[in-house]
Structure formats: C-alpha cells, structure tokens
XYZ file of C-alpha atoms in Angstrom:
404
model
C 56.326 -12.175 110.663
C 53.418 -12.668 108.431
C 54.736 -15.252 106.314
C 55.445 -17.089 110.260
C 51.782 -16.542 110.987
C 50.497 -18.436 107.726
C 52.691 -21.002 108.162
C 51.041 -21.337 111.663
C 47.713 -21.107 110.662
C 47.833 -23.389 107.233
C 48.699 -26.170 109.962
C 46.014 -28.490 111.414
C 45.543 -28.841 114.724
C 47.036 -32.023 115.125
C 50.303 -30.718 113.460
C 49.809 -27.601 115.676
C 50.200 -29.740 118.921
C 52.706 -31.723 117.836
C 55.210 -28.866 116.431
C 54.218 -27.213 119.887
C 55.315 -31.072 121.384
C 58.392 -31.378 119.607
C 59.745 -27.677 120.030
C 58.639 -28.043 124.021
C 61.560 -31.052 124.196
C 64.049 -28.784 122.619
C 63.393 -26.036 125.145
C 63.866 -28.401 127.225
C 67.387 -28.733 126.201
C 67.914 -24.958 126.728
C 66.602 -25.134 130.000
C 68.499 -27.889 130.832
C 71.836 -26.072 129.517
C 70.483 -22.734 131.496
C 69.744 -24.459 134.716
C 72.550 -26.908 135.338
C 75.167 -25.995 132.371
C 75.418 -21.820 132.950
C 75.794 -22.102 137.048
C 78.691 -23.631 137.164
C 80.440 -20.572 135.795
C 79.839 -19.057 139.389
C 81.030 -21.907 140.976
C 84.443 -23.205 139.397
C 86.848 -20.626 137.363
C 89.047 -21.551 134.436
C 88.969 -24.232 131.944
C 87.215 -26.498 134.323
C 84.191 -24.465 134.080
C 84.388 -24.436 129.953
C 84.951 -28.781 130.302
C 81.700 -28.551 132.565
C 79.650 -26.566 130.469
C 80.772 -28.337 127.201
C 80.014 -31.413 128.600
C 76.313 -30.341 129.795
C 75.644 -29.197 126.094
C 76.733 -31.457 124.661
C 74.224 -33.962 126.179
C 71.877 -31.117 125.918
C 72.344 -31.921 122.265
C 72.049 -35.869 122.142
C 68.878 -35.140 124.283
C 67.467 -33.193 121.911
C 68.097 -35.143 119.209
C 66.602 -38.535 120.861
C 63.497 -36.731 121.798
C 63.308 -35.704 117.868
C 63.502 -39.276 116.539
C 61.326 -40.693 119.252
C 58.143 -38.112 118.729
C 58.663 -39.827 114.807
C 58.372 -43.315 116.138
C 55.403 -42.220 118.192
C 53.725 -40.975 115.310
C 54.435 -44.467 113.011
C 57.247 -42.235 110.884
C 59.851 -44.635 111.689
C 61.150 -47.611 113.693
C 61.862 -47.232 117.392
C 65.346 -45.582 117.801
C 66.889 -48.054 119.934
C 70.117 -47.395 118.611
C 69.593 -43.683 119.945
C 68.619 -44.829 123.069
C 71.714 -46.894 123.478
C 73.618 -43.927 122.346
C 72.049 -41.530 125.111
C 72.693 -44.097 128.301
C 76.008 -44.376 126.552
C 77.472 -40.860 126.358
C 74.986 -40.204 129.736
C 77.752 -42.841 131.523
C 80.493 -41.594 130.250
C 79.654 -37.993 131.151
C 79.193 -38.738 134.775
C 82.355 -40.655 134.439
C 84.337 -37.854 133.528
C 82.010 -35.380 135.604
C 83.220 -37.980 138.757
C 86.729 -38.115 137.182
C 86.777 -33.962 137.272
C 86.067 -33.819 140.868
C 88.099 -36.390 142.240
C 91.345 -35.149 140.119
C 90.727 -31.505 140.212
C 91.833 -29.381 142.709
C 89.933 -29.477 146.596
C 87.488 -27.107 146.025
C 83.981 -27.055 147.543
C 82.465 -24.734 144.431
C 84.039 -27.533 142.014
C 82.227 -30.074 144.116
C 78.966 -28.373 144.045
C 78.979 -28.174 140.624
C 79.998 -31.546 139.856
C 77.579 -32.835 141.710
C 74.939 -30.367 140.098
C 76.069 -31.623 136.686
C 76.256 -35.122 137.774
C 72.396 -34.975 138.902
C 71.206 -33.025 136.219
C 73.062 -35.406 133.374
C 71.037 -38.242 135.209
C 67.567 -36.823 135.241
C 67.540 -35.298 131.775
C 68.671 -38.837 130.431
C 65.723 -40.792 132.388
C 63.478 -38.141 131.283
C 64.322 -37.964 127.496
C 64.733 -41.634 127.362
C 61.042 -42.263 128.646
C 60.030 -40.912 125.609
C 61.293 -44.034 123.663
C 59.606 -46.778 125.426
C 55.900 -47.415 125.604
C 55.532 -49.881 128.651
C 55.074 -48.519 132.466
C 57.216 -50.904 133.698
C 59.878 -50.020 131.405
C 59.773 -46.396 132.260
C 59.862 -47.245 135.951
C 62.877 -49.192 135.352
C 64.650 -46.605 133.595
C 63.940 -43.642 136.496
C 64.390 -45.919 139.180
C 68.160 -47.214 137.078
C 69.043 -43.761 136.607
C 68.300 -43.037 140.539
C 70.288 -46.130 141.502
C 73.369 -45.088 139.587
C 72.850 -41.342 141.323
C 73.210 -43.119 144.707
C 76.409 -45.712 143.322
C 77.865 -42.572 141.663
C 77.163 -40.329 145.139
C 80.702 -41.936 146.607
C 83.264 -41.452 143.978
C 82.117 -37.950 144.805
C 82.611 -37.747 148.252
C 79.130 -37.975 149.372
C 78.325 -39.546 152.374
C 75.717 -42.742 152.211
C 72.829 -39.889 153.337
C 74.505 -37.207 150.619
C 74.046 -39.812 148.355
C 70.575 -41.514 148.894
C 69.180 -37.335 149.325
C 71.305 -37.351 145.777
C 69.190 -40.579 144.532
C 65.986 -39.333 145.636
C 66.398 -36.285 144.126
C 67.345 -37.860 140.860
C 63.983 -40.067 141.387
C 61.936 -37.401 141.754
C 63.191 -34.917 138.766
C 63.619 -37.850 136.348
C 59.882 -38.976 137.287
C 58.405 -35.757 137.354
C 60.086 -35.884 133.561
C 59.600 -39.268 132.271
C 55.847 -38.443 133.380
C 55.986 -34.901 131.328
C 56.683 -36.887 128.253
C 54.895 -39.496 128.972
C 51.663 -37.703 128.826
C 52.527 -35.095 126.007
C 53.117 -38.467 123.882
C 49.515 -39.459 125.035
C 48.048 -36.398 124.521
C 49.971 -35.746 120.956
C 48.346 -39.379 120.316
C 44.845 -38.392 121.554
C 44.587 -35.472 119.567
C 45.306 -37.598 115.947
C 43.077 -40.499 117.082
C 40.528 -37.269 117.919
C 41.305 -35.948 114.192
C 41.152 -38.699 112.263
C 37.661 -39.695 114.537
C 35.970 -36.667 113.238
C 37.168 -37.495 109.458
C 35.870 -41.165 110.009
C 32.361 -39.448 111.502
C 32.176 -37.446 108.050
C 32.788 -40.580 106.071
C 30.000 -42.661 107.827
C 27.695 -39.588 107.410
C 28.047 -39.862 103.985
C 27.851 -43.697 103.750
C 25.089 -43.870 105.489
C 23.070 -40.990 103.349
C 24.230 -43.411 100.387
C 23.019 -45.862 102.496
C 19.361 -44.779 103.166
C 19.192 -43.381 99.377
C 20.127 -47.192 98.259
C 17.575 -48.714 101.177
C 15.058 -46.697 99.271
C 15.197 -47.073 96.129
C 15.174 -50.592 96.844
C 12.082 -50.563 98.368
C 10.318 -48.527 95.441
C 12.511 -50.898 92.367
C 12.429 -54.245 94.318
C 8.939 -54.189 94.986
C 7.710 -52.954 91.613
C 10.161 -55.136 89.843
C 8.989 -58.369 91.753
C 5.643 -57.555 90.504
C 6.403 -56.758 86.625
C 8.148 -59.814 86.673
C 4.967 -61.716 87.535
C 2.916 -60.186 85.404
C 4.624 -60.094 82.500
C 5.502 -64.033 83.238
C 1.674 -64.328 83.709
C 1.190 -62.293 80.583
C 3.230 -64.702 78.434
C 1.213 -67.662 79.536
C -1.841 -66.352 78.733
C -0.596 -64.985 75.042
C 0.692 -68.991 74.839
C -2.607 -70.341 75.173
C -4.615 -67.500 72.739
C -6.317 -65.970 75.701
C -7.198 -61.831 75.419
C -6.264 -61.364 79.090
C -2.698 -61.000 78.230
C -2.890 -57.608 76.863
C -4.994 -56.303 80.069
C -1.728 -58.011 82.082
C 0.654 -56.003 80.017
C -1.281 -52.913 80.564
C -1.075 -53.547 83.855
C 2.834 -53.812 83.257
C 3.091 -50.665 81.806
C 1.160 -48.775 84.397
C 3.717 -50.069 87.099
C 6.823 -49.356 85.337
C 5.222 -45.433 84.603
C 4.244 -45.767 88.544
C 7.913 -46.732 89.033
C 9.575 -44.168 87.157
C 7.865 -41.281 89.225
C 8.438 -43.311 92.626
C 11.887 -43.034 92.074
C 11.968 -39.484 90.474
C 10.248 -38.581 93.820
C 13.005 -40.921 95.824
C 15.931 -38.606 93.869
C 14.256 -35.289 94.557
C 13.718 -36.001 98.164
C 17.310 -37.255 98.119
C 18.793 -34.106 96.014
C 16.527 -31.521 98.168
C 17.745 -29.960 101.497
C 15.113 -27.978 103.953
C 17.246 -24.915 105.134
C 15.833 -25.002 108.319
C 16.944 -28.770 109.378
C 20.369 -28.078 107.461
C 21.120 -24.797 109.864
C 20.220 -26.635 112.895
C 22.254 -29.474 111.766
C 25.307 -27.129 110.725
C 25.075 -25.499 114.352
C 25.034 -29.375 115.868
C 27.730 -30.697 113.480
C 29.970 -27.835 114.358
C 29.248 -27.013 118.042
C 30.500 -30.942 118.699
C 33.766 -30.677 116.691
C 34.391 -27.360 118.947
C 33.783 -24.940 116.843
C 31.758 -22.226 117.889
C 28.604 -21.382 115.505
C 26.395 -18.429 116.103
C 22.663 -18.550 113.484
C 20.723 -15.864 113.062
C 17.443 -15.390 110.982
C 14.624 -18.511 110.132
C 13.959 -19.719 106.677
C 9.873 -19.521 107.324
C 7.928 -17.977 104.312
C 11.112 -19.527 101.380
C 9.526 -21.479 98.568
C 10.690 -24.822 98.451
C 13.478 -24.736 95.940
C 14.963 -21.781 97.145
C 15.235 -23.332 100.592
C 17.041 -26.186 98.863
C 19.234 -24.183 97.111
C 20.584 -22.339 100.177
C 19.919 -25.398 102.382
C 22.608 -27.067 100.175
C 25.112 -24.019 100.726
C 24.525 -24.299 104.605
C 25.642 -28.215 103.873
C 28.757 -27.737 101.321
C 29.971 -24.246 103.794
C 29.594 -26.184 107.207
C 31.509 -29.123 105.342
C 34.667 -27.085 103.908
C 34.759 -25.694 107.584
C 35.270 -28.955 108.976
C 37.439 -30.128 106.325
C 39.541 -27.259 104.922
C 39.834 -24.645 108.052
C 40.628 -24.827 111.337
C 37.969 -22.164 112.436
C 37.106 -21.453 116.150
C 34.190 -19.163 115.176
C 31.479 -20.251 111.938
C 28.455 -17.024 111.675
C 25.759 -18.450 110.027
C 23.110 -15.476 108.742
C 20.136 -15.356 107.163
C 18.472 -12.064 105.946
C 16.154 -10.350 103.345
C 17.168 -7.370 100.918
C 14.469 -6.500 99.607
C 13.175 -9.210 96.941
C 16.305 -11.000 97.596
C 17.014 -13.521 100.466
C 20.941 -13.401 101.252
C 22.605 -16.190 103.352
C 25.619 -15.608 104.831
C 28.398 -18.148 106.118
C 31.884 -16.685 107.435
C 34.246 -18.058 109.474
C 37.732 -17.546 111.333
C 39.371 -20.298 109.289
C 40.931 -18.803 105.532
C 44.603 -20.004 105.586
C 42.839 -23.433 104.852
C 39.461 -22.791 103.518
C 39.194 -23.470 99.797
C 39.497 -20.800 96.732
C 36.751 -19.901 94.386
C 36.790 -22.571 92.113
C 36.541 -25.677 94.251
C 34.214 -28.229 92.315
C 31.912 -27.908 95.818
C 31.796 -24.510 95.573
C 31.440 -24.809 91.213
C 28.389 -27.211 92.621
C 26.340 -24.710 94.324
C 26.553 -22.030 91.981
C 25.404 -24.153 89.482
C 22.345 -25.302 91.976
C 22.043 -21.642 92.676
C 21.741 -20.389 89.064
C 18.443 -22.950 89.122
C 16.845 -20.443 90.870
C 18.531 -16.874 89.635
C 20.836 -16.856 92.725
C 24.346 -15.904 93.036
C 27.469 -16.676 94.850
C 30.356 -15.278 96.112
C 33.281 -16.947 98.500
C 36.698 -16.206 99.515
C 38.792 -14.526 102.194
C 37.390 -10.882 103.292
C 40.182 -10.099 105.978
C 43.371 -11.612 107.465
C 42.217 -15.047 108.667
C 37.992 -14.786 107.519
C 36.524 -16.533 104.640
C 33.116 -15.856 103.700
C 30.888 -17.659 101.525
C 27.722 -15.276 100.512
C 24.722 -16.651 98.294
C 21.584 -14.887 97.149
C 18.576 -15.350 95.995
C 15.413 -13.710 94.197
C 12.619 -14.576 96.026
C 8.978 -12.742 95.980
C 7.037 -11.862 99.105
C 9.759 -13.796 101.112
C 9.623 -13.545 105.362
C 12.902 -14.025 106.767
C 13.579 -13.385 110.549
C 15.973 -11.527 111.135
C-alpha cells in the first residue's frame, strides 16, 4: 500500500487528473457491464443469458479500449484513432444485429424481450458516448448521438416495439448517449485545461527569470553604454591632442582613467544589487508566488533588526525553497518561519510536498550553502516525515530582533 501511495504522490497534478480521467472511462466499462450486462441474468435463463452477457462485455471491452487510445490523441501521444472508431460503430452494429436477431428467433418470452431491448439501448448509448471522445467538433458529436438515437428508433421494430415504444426507445438513447458524449466531452476539456494551466505556471517561472536577466542586462547597459560612449570620446579627443604636441592630452586620459575606475564600481554595485535579496520582499513575494499557484503558505516572524548580508543570505533560501516547491513538489501547504535562538537567526521552510521535492545535494540547494557559509550559517534539507520536506538554514547573527 505504501509503495501505491508514492507512486500517487511522485505524480504531478496534471498526470494525477488524467490517470483519474482515464481509469474513470474504464469504470465506466464496469458499470456499463453491471448495469445492462448482469440484469439480464434475472430476466432470460440458459445460454441465452451467457450470449447476452458475453456480448455486453465484450463491447464493454472495445469501449474501453477506444476511450484508452483516444485520451492519447487528446494529449498529442498519437494520431486520431479513426480506425478504432470505425471498429466500435462496427462491432456496436453488429451487436444490435444479433441482440435483434436473439429476440426475434428466440423463444416468445417477455423477460427475453426486456432484456434485449435493455441490451440493445445500452450497446447504443455506451457507443455514442465513448465515441464522442474521438472527435473534437460539436457538430460532429451531435451527429453521432443524434445517429446512434436514430438507429435506436429504426432498430425499435425488428423488436417488436410499437412506433411510440420505439421513439420513447430513441429518446431515451438521446438522452443517455448525450448526457455521455457531454461527460467526456468536458473531462477531455478539463484534462486539457489543467496541462495548458501546468505548463502556464512553468512559462510564468521562465519569464520571471528572463525578465530578472532582463532588467540586470537593461542596467548594466545604462552604467557600460554611457561610460563607454564617453571614454570613447575622450580618448579619441586625447589622441588628437597628443597628434598635434599639445599637454592637454594627458589631463584627457586622466580623465579616462577616472571613468573606467568610476565604471568598474558602477557595475560592482549593479552585480551586488543584482546578487542581493532583502528577506523581507522575498517572504512576501514567496507567500504571493505561492498563494496564486494554490498552494497554501502560512509566514511567521519579520526580518527587522538582520544585517544586510544575513538578510541576503536567507532572503536567497526563501527564493531557491519557494522555487523547488513550485517546481519539484506538489505541496498544498508551504510554512514559512522565521525565529531567533539565541545569537542565531533560524529560518524555516517545510512543506507537504517530499515524494517530489529534491535530495540534499541539488546544485540549488549546493548554492545556498555555499552563500550561507559567507556568513557562518548552516543548512539542512530533506524529508522529516511521510510526505514533509523541510529545508532549515541558520545563521549567527549578534543583537538580532526577529518577530516571532
């Protein structure tokens, strides 16, 4: 049972729904089997019953199947199983042939009409239903129920039915089939919406990143561009004025000089504002990121008082743990804690995610120790109970006030 449970919870979410999708349509088979197939045992005796019974299985089966390879064309896995299809109207005819061909040969009883007619309506509807699932257009699912409704009516006759038996025989047909063909329908959509919702939120993380690289770039091109444009004209100026004999071209290369020192600590200050994280913004960012890909996040404790590069230190662990929870877990619950011990700060990140969460020697998590040892701090991270992974960093800090 616990080896069941991992393999349940090492899933994604996406995978989640759409195991939950495709094992729905094969319960669907056994109801279908339990519903129309097993009653007829209480209706007909003898080997009529087993014939019955085989013959709602075994479409049971090709249903099944055909809902299988059309939830993989749905998903881009393969091409659209038209073949299948074929082969489910196919064998869907020629059981209600031989469900007709039953009742008008066997012998005059009113429990071996009941059923065939049972078995008749139920082979109709659980072929329009299942076969919805391999056709994208409205129109074309319309024109499948509203087929497999017709043929209920056509196919009401050859088993005695009167013309109202058999349009109350259509309509039922109609309405099962739709109610079906609707049902997968909409889990197909809603299998769909929950990738395109996935693969949204790894797209967000990308463009969060791109556009960090983005402003970083913007910056240091406004620092370099600026400063270059100028060294070039001095130093162009400069060479002029050593071409003619003329003293001023030393004061223009001093000049030179200062603005490339003035340079180098513009963009020294550009990378340490870029490599430097305030641990306040990063928690209230962690608890927005989070809260808006639906995972709860509960912070407790302020980072006022911290020296600077201890607040970058663990501002950076707030930024690597909220990360690996949106990319490695699939966590409903992220506690985010800040406390003091004594001279040490100790921030703690935990989380209901740790089939998926990453080991201890991730290069994110090698990363942060190796920011953390900057300052004397520690870290520690990996799973502390069935299904919680905690990350827990800590730092020396004097005369530090943390809320708690």
């Amino acid at each position: 049972m616990r080896e069941a449970g991992g393999w349940w919870r090492r899933k994604s979410t996406p995978a989640k729904v759409e195991t939950y999708t495709r094992w729905s349509f094969h319960f669907f088979a056994l109801i279908y089997v339990a519903s129309v197939g097993l009653p007829v045992f209480g209706q007909v005796t003898g080997q009529l019953a087993v014939w019955l019974v085989l013959l709602v299985c075994a479409h049971a089966v090709v249903c099944a199947v055909t809902a299988s390879l059309a939830l993989d064309w749905t998903r881009g896995r393969r091409e659209q199983p038209v073949r299948t299809l074929w082969v489910l109207g196919a064998v869907t005819a020629a059981i209600s042939v031989a469900v007709i061909g039953i009742a008008e040969r066997g012998p005059d009883d009113e429990g071996l009409d009941m059923a065939a007619g049972a078995v008749f309506a139920g082979v109709l509807t659980f072929a329009a239903g299942i076969g919805a699932l391999g056709v994208r257009r409205r129109r074309r699912v319309l024109a499948l129920v509203g087929g497999f409704a017709a043929g209920a009516v056509l196919g009401g006759f050859p088993l005695g039915y009167a013309v109202p038996e058999s349009l109350v025989t259509g309509v039922v047909v109609l309405v099962a089939a739709g109610f079906l063909a609707f049902t997968s329908v909409f889990s197909v959509w809603l299998l769909n919406a929950v990738y395109e919702l996935d693969t949204a939120r790894e797209t967000r993380a990308r463009l969060a990143v791109a556009e960090e690289r983005l402003r970083f770039g913007r910056d240091l091109h406004d620092v370099v561009g600026r400063n270059l444009a100028v060294i070039a004209l001095k130093s162009e100026l400069a060479v002029q004025l050593a071409r003619r004999g003329r003293g001023e071209a030393v004061d223009q290369m001093t000049e030179v000089q200062r603005i490339a020192h003035e340079t180098q600590r513009e963009v020294r200050d550009v990378v340490r504002g870029y490599r430097e994280a305030d641990l306040g913004t990063e928690l209230t960012g962690a608890q927005g990121v989070l809260t808006a890909a639906g995972i709860t996040c509960v912070v407790t404790g302020e980072p006022n008082g911290l020296p600077a590069e201890v607040q970058s230190a663990l501002g950076w662990v707030v930024r690597e743990a909220t990360t690996n929870v949106l990319r490695h877990g699939d966590a409903k619950l992220c506690v985010v804690a800040l406390r003091s011990e004594g001279e040490r700060v100790v921030l703690t990140v935990e989380n209901d995610g740790a089939s998926r969460s990453p080991g201890t020697g991730g290069s994110g998590l090698a990363g942060l120790r190796e920011r953390l040892a900057a300052v004397a701090g520690t870290l520690e991270a990996g799973p502390v109970r069935e299904g919680v992974f905690r990350l827990v960093a800590e730092v020396p800090v004097a005369a530090a006030e943390v809320g708690s």
